[in-house]
Short mmCIF file of C-alpha atoms and ligand atoms in Angstrom, two decimals:
data_model
loop_
_atom_site.label_atom_id
_atom_site.label_comp_id
_atom_site.label_asym_id
_atom_site.label_seq_id
_atom_site.Cartn_x
_atom_site.Cartn_y
_atom_site.Cartn_z
CA MET A 12 -13.68 246.65 162.04
CA GLN A 13 -14.37 248.15 158.57
CA THR A 14 -14.09 246.41 155.01
CA ASN A 15 -10.82 246.38 152.99
CA PRO A 16 -10.32 249.97 151.91
CA PHE A 17 -8.03 249.19 148.97
CA LYS A 18 -9.44 249.13 145.42
CA PRO A 19 -7.43 246.96 143.09
CA THR A 20 -9.74 247.44 140.17
CA ALA A 21 -9.15 249.59 136.89
CA GLY A 22 -10.94 252.93 137.22
CA LYS A 23 -11.74 252.51 140.88
CA THR A 24 -11.13 255.59 143.12
CA PRO A 25 -8.49 254.41 145.68
CA PRO A 26 -8.90 255.42 149.43
CA THR A 27 -6.18 258.09 148.76
CA ILE A 28 -5.05 259.47 145.46
CA ILE A 29 -1.24 259.47 146.10
CA GLY A 30 1.21 261.74 144.45
CA ARG A 31 -0.98 263.46 141.99
CA GLU A 32 -1.42 266.81 143.92
CA ASP A 33 0.15 268.75 140.88
CA VAL A 34 -2.49 267.68 138.44
CA LEU A 35 -5.46 268.18 140.65
CA GLU A 36 -4.19 271.50 142.07
CA GLU A 37 -3.69 272.74 138.43
CA PHE A 38 -7.10 271.55 137.56
CA SER A 39 -8.74 273.26 140.73
CA GLU A 40 -6.90 276.38 140.02
CA GLY A 41 -8.09 276.28 136.41
CA LEU A 42 -11.63 276.16 137.54
CA ALA A 43 -11.25 278.98 139.91
CA ASN A 44 -9.39 281.38 137.63
CA GLY A 45 -11.63 281.51 134.61
CA PRO A 46 -11.34 281.21 131.01
CA GLY A 47 -7.69 281.31 129.86
CA ALA A 48 -6.36 279.27 132.82
CA PRO A 49 -3.96 276.57 131.75
CA GLY A 50 -5.68 273.96 134.07
CA ARG A 51 -8.76 274.23 131.69
CA LEU A 52 -7.05 272.33 128.91
CA MET A 53 -4.92 269.36 130.10
CA ARG A 54 -3.54 266.13 128.92
CA ILE A 55 -2.60 263.12 131.05
CA ALA A 56 -0.33 260.39 129.63
CA GLY A 57 0.69 257.21 131.46
CA VAL A 58 1.14 253.62 130.91
CA ARG A 59 -1.66 251.14 132.01
CA GLY A 60 -2.54 251.30 135.70
CA THR A 61 -0.93 254.64 136.55
CA GLY A 62 -4.17 256.19 137.52
CA LYS A 63 -5.59 258.22 134.37
CA THR A 64 -9.21 257.21 134.86
CA VAL A 65 -8.97 257.90 138.43
CA LEU A 66 -7.69 261.47 137.71
CA LEU A 67 -10.37 262.26 135.28
CA ASP A 68 -12.93 261.01 137.66
CA GLU A 69 -11.37 263.26 140.30
CA CYS A 70 -11.48 266.15 137.95
CA SER A 71 -15.12 265.55 137.32
CA ARG A 72 -15.94 265.55 140.90
CA LEU A 73 -14.05 268.71 141.66
CA ALA A 74 -16.02 270.44 138.68
CA GLN A 75 -19.27 268.95 139.85
CA SER A 76 -18.82 270.32 143.30
CA ARG A 77 -18.59 273.75 141.69
CA GLY A 78 -21.92 273.11 139.92
CA TRP A 79 -20.32 272.47 136.59
CA THR A 80 -21.93 270.10 133.96
CA VAL A 81 -19.69 267.16 133.37
CA ILE A 82 -19.52 264.91 130.29
CA LYS A 83 -17.24 261.88 130.70
CA GLU A 84 -16.39 260.13 127.44
CA VAL A 85 -14.10 257.38 126.19
CA ALA A 86 -12.65 257.79 122.80
CA THR A 87 -14.30 255.13 120.94
CA GLU A 88 -16.24 255.46 117.64
CA GLY A 89 -19.28 257.76 117.73
CA LEU A 90 -17.78 260.18 120.40
CA CYS A 91 -19.08 263.39 118.93
CA GLN A 92 -22.47 262.07 118.55
CA ARG A 93 -22.64 260.74 122.04
CA ILE A 94 -21.41 264.12 123.50
CA LEU A 95 -24.00 265.80 121.41
CA GLU A 96 -26.81 263.71 122.68
CA GLN A 97 -25.76 264.17 126.29
CA LEU A 98 -25.71 267.93 125.68
CA GLN A 99 -28.95 268.36 123.80
CA PRO A 100 -31.51 267.34 126.51
CA LYS A 101 -29.92 270.16 128.60
CA PHE A 102 -30.89 272.95 126.44
CA GLN A 103 -33.70 271.48 124.15
CA ALA A 104 -32.81 273.64 121.12
CA LYS A 105 -34.74 271.86 118.33
CA HIS A 106 -32.76 273.54 115.50
CA ALA A 107 -29.58 271.89 117.06
CA ARG A 108 -30.59 268.28 116.64
CA PHE A 109 -28.28 266.58 114.40
CA GLU A 110 -29.50 263.66 112.42
CA PRO A 111 -26.57 261.44 111.91
CA THR A 112 -27.96 258.85 109.54
CA VAL A 113 -30.04 259.44 106.17
CA ALA A 114 -32.25 256.40 105.49
CA GLY A 115 -29.96 253.98 107.28
CA ILE A 116 -26.60 255.36 105.89
CA SER A 117 -24.24 255.43 108.92
CA ILE A 118 -22.22 258.36 110.15
CA GLY A 119 -19.09 258.97 107.97
CA SER A 120 -16.25 261.42 107.91
CA ILE A 121 -18.35 264.15 106.18
CA ASP A 122 -21.12 263.80 108.82
CA ILE A 123 -18.41 264.17 111.31
CA GLU A 124 -17.49 267.44 110.09
CA ARG A 125 -21.13 268.58 109.85
CA ILE A 126 -21.56 267.74 113.50
CA GLY A 127 -18.90 270.29 114.53
CA PRO A 128 -21.34 273.38 114.55
CA SER A 129 -24.19 271.60 116.25
CA LEU A 130 -21.61 270.42 118.92
CA ARG A 131 -20.28 273.98 119.46
CA ASP A 132 -23.88 275.46 119.84
CA ALA A 133 -24.82 272.70 122.39
CA MET A 134 -21.70 273.36 124.48
CA ARG A 135 -22.42 277.26 124.37
CA GLN A 136 -26.06 276.78 125.44
CA THR A 137 -25.41 274.31 128.15
CA ILE A 138 -22.88 276.72 129.73
CA SER A 139 -25.29 279.77 129.25
CA LYS A 140 -28.30 277.90 130.51
CA ASN A 141 -26.65 276.47 133.67
CA GLY A 142 -24.93 279.69 134.44
CA ASN A 143 -21.94 277.30 135.35
CA GLY A 144 -19.25 275.69 133.44
CA LEU A 145 -18.96 272.58 131.28
CA LEU A 146 -16.21 269.99 131.69
CA ILE A 147 -15.51 267.22 129.05
CA THR A 148 -13.14 264.47 129.98
CA LEU A 149 -12.00 262.05 127.40
CA ASP A 150 -10.29 258.82 128.29
CA GLU A 151 -8.24 256.26 126.21
CA VAL A 152 -7.32 258.89 123.52
CA GLN A 153 -5.04 256.45 121.82
CA ASP A 154 -8.14 254.60 120.52
CA ALA A 155 -9.79 257.69 118.99
CA GLU A 156 -10.41 258.27 115.30
CA LEU A 157 -8.53 261.41 114.39
CA ASP A 158 -11.59 262.90 112.58
CA GLU A 159 -13.66 262.81 115.69
CA VAL A 160 -10.88 264.15 118.00
CA ARG A 161 -10.51 266.93 115.33
CA THR A 162 -14.14 267.76 115.26
CA LEU A 163 -14.46 267.89 118.95
CA SER A 164 -11.36 269.94 119.49
CA ILE A 165 -12.28 272.59 116.95
CA ALA A 166 -15.76 272.99 118.79
CA ILE A 167 -14.03 273.23 122.14
CA GLN A 168 -11.49 275.69 120.79
CA GLN A 169 -14.27 277.97 119.49
CA VAL A 170 -16.18 277.99 122.74
CA ILE A 171 -12.83 278.67 124.57
CA GLY A 172 -12.32 281.56 122.06
CA GLU A 173 -15.53 283.04 123.27
CA ASP A 174 -14.27 283.19 126.82
CA LEU A 175 -16.82 280.78 128.03
CA ASP A 176 -16.48 278.43 131.10
CA ILE A 177 -15.18 275.21 129.61
CA ALA A 178 -12.47 272.80 130.50
CA PHE A 179 -11.26 269.83 128.59
CA VAL A 180 -9.13 267.10 130.12
CA PHE A 181 -8.01 263.97 128.10
CA ALA A 182 -5.85 260.82 128.90
CA GLY A 183 -4.19 258.10 127.07
CA LEU A 184 -1.17 255.89 126.78
CA PRO A 185 2.04 258.10 126.14
CA SER A 186 3.18 256.99 122.80
CA MET A 187 -0.37 257.07 121.27
CA ILE A 188 -1.38 260.25 122.75
CA GLU A 189 1.60 261.62 121.05
CA SER A 190 0.37 260.56 117.64
CA ILE A 191 -3.22 262.14 118.47
CA ILE A 192 -1.81 265.59 119.40
CA ASN A 193 0.70 265.71 116.54
CA GLY A 194 -2.11 264.93 113.90
CA LYS A 195 -2.81 267.70 111.34
CA THR A 196 -4.88 270.65 112.52
CA LEU A 197 -4.70 269.49 116.08
CA THR A 198 -2.16 272.07 117.23
CA PHE A 199 -4.78 273.35 119.75
CA LEU A 200 -4.52 270.04 121.59
CA ARG A 201 -0.63 270.09 121.40
CA ARG A 202 -1.12 273.20 123.62
CA ALA A 203 -2.80 271.28 126.38
CA LEU A 204 -0.93 271.33 129.74
CA PRO A 205 0.88 268.13 129.80
CA PHE A 206 1.17 265.64 132.76
CA ASP A 207 3.15 262.56 132.52
CA LEU A 208 2.05 259.99 135.23
CA LYS A 209 5.19 258.31 136.57
CA ALA A 210 5.76 256.24 139.68
CA VAL A 211 4.78 257.75 143.00
CA ALA A 212 7.68 258.22 145.56
CA VAL A 213 8.02 255.11 147.76
CA THR A 214 8.13 257.13 150.99
CA GLU A 215 4.76 258.79 150.19
CA VAL A 216 3.34 255.38 149.40
CA SER A 217 4.69 254.12 152.82
CA TYR A 218 3.00 257.03 154.72
CA SER A 219 -0.23 256.68 152.86
CA LEU A 220 -0.47 252.84 153.49
CA GLU A 221 -0.01 253.31 156.98
CA GLU A 222 -2.64 256.09 157.25
CA THR A 223 -5.22 254.03 155.26
CA ILE A 224 -4.65 250.77 157.09
CA GLU A 225 -4.79 252.51 160.52
CA ALA A 226 -7.95 254.24 159.63
CA SER A 227 -9.61 250.90 158.76
CA GLY A 228 -8.97 249.76 162.21
CA MET A 229 -5.82 247.51 161.55
CA GLU A 230 -2.27 248.18 162.54
CA LEU A 231 1.14 247.66 160.96
CA GLN A 232 4.14 246.10 162.85
CA PRO A 233 7.06 248.65 162.63
CA GLY A 234 9.08 248.57 159.46
CA ILE A 235 6.12 246.72 157.43
CA ALA A 236 4.68 249.82 155.82
CA GLY A 237 8.14 250.50 154.20
CA GLN A 238 8.46 246.92 153.15
CA LEU A 239 5.00 247.00 151.30
CA ALA A 240 5.69 250.26 149.85
CA GLU A 241 8.99 249.18 148.28
CA ALA A 242 7.06 246.19 146.83
CA THR A 243 4.63 248.50 145.00
CA GLN A 244 7.61 250.27 143.29
CA GLY A 245 5.37 253.30 143.38
CA TYR A 246 3.16 251.98 140.76
CA PRO A 247 -0.65 252.86 141.47
CA PHE A 248 -2.11 249.47 140.66
CA MET A 249 0.48 247.60 142.58
CA ILE A 250 -0.19 250.02 145.60
CA GLN A 251 -3.82 248.82 145.62
CA LEU A 252 -3.00 245.26 145.14
CA VAL A 253 -0.30 245.04 147.90
CA GLY A 254 -2.56 246.97 150.29
CA TYR A 255 -5.45 244.89 149.70
CA TYR A 256 -3.81 241.32 150.07
CA ALA A 257 -1.77 242.30 153.02
CA TRP A 258 -4.89 243.70 154.84
CA GLN A 259 -7.00 240.61 153.56
CA LEU A 260 -4.44 238.12 154.86
CA ALA A 261 -4.57 239.71 158.33
CA ARG A 262 -8.32 239.58 158.27
CA ARG A 263 -8.21 235.91 157.23
CA ALA A 264 -5.91 235.08 160.13
CA HIS A 265 -8.42 236.98 162.60
CA THR A 266 -5.61 239.42 163.59
CA PRO A 267 -5.72 243.20 163.58
CA ILE A 268 -1.98 243.41 162.99
CA ILE A 269 -0.27 243.14 159.55
CA GLY A 270 3.09 241.63 160.42
CA GLU A 271 5.88 240.07 158.63
CA GLU A 272 4.07 237.01 157.42
CA GLU A 273 0.99 238.94 156.17
CA ALA A 274 3.35 241.22 154.31
CA GLU A 275 5.40 238.76 152.55
CA ARG A 276 2.34 236.56 151.51
CA GLY A 277 0.26 239.75 150.57
CA ILE A 278 3.23 240.84 148.37
CA ALA A 279 3.57 237.59 146.79
CA THR A 280 -0.25 237.30 146.04
CA ALA A 281 -0.10 241.00 144.83
CA ARG A 282 2.65 240.12 142.28
CA GLU A 283 0.85 237.02 141.15
CA ARG A 284 -2.27 239.04 140.36
CA PHE A 285 -0.30 241.83 138.71
CA CYS A 286 1.34 239.32 136.37
CA ALA A 287 -2.19 237.82 135.51
CA MET A 288 -3.77 241.06 135.02
CA VAL A 289 -1.21 243.20 133.47
CA ILE A 290 1.94 241.66 132.37
CA GLU A 291 0.54 238.29 130.61
CA PRO A 292 -2.10 240.20 128.73
CA ALA A 293 0.40 242.74 127.56
CA LEU A 294 2.69 239.99 126.26
CA GLN A 295 -0.27 238.08 124.73
CA ARG A 296 -1.07 241.17 122.40
CA ILE A 297 2.57 241.15 120.82
CA PRO A 298 4.15 238.91 118.19
CA PRO A 299 7.15 236.64 119.00
CA THR A 300 9.66 239.09 117.50
CA CYS A 301 8.52 241.53 120.33
CA ILE A 302 9.04 238.86 122.86
CA ALA A 303 12.41 237.95 121.65
CA TYR A 304 13.40 241.79 121.87
CA LEU A 305 12.10 241.98 125.43
CA LEU A 306 13.81 238.73 126.46
CA SER A 307 17.03 240.37 125.09
CA MET A 308 16.53 243.47 127.08
CA ALA A 309 15.73 241.53 130.26
CA SER A 310 19.06 239.65 129.98
CA LEU A 311 20.77 243.19 129.99
CA GLY A 312 18.92 245.04 132.71
CA GLN A 313 16.16 247.45 133.60
CA THR A 314 17.57 250.01 131.13
CA SER A 315 19.79 249.10 128.14
CA SER A 316 21.33 250.51 125.06
CA THR A 317 19.41 249.81 121.89
CA SER A 318 22.52 248.62 120.14
CA MET A 319 23.17 246.03 122.79
CA VAL A 320 19.68 244.66 122.69
CA ALA A 321 19.95 244.38 119.01
CA GLY A 322 23.46 242.81 119.16
CA ALA A 323 22.27 240.18 121.63
CA LEU A 324 19.70 239.13 118.91
CA ASN A 325 22.52 239.13 116.27
CA LYS A 326 20.75 242.02 114.41
CA THR A 327 21.54 245.64 113.60
CA PRO A 328 19.50 248.29 115.53
CA GLN A 329 17.98 249.22 112.11
CA GLN A 330 16.76 245.65 111.69
CA VAL A 331 14.84 245.53 114.85
CA SER A 332 13.70 249.23 114.75
CA SER A 333 10.07 248.40 113.78
CA VAL A 334 9.98 245.96 116.82
CA ARG A 335 11.12 248.64 119.05
CA SER A 336 8.61 251.01 117.79
CA ARG A 337 5.74 248.70 118.25
CA LEU A 338 6.80 248.11 121.92
CA LEU A 339 7.02 251.82 122.54
CA ARG A 340 3.59 252.19 120.91
CA GLU A 341 2.10 249.69 123.09
CA SER A 342 3.79 251.35 126.11
CA ILE A 343 5.50 248.13 127.32
CA ILE A 344 8.92 249.95 127.02
CA GLU A 345 10.14 253.45 127.26
CA ALA A 346 12.96 255.52 125.67
CA PRO A 347 14.26 257.25 128.74
CA SER A 348 17.21 258.86 126.55
CA TYR A 349 18.62 258.55 123.04
CA GLY A 350 19.69 255.20 122.25
CA LYS A 351 18.23 253.68 125.48
CA VAL A 352 15.18 251.49 126.05
CA SER A 353 13.61 250.48 129.59
CA PHE A 354 10.88 248.56 130.88
CA ALA A 355 7.67 250.65 131.32
CA ILE A 356 5.92 248.17 133.63
CA PRO A 357 7.14 247.14 136.92
CA TYR A 358 7.90 243.54 137.36
CA MET A 359 8.15 242.93 133.66
CA ARG A 360 11.86 242.23 133.77
CA ASP A 361 11.55 239.66 136.60
CA TYR A 362 8.66 238.06 134.93
CA LEU A 363 10.63 237.66 131.63
CA TYR A 364 13.62 236.43 133.43
CA GLU A 365 11.57 233.76 135.49
CA HIS A 366 9.66 232.50 132.50
CA LYS A 367 12.46 232.78 129.99
CA ALA A 368 12.69 229.04 129.10
CA GLU A 369 8.90 228.61 128.36
CA LEU A 370 8.77 232.06 126.42
CA GLU A 371 11.70 230.96 124.28
CA VAL A 372 9.89 227.62 123.25
CA GLU A 373 7.23 229.69 121.65
CA LEU A 374 9.45 231.93 119.69
N1 ATP B 22 -2.73 258.08 142.64
C1 ATP B 22 -3.08 256.96 143.17
N2 ATP B 22 -2.81 256.57 144.36
C2 ATP B 22 -3.13 255.19 144.72
N3 ATP B 22 -3.81 254.48 143.86
C3 ATP B 22 -4.22 254.76 142.60
C4 ATP B 22 -3.88 255.98 142.15
N4 ATP B 22 -4.27 256.27 140.86
C5 ATP B 22 -4.83 255.03 140.53
N5 ATP B 22 -4.83 254.20 141.62
C6 ATP B 22 -5.24 252.80 141.66
O1 ATP B 22 -4.39 252.19 140.62
C7 ATP B 22 -5.43 251.33 139.78
C8 ATP B 22 -5.32 251.89 138.29
O2 ATP B 22 -6.04 253.16 138.21
P1 ATP B 22 -6.72 253.55 136.95
O3 ATP B 22 -7.69 252.47 136.21
O4 ATP B 22 -7.27 254.90 137.02
O5 ATP B 22 -5.37 253.54 135.82
P2 ATP B 22 -5.33 253.89 134.26
O6 ATP B 22 -4.09 254.63 134.01
O7 ATP B 22 -6.63 254.49 133.78
O8 ATP B 22 -5.21 252.34 133.62
P3 ATP B 22 -5.60 252.02 132.10
O9 ATP B 22 -4.58 252.50 131.15
O10 ATP B 22 -5.46 250.46 132.25
O11 ATP B 22 -6.93 252.29 131.89
C9 ATP B 22 -6.78 251.25 140.40
O12 ATP B 22 -6.88 250.12 141.23
C10 ATP B 22 -6.64 252.62 141.29
O13 ATP B 22 -7.51 252.50 142.46
MG1 MG B 23 -8.00 253.99 132.52
#
């Protein structure tokens, strides 16, 4: 029998990338169809654990398999400089070397603008030297300095304008990605083909779990695939956790069959891990006013009206609008339609419900 095929770790490619064919097809077609194809400029938004990093990695693999040069970056400070450094050894043009510091003065916003032309030249030369294209992926865009993203996107836009083979795919949390693309002079990024990562259909999850488990030498009792899939709520990180623990419990019991007991205990362990790794850290980052708002939401349902949430707190919607905005910005809640809010993370409502008393003590 093989090792556990599931990968419940951030950024790790799962055994099967479920339900993201649209993104990957569009990107592949973009590579094939040449400059100007929509799949060459894409943005991927999703809450934590929906599979953004995994998709960026898969796009990288697709590009590499066509002989493209790939640069994978995370949008932290010094982004443009790091991209330039990775591009430069590839064409060794001395004149394009950019010196970021003068006598120890660190790089500032003026330097960031000055780096633009070097960046553009380095991209051009990498493409013409290799004879193949260049893909840049950018993760965690919500953390980016606007100046840096602007400089990078202007350089990319210029290279695209020259009909060269370049692709740019960036990913981030839904609300924060909005503020990046709506920033001044970033209209170019606003035109990127948008993908909003949502839950995967439970039937697809069920089918895929069955396939992965069988390929690993285990079997599932009839009906168990559906039960496991239901518990994941179609949320990619939960798919890996549920698959991993159900599989591992059968292994520990020295049985090749995942039955009722393994499924139930696997789901329970997966939920515990999910709370510890996703829900609790998310709650620890926010102030008591936000927790109070969430508790009020939890008492009403998965989706509720903003005026009822405020009413349950004896406030007007205006009085709690900054709290609501903060929760939206953190991607803990979503606004599915006007005047409504819902939980963006699965099991968040259940967690709040179960821990109501202890959370209220801290308010
Ligand atoms: N399409 C998918 N099908 C099945 N599992 C997936 C899929 N996408 C991601 N996963 C799994 O979900 C988990 C989270 O994936 P990933 O780290 O890419 O999410 P993310 O959106 O980048 O999260 P974060 O915002 O925290 O960086 C990983 O364990 C990964 O293996
Ligand atoms: Mg990620």
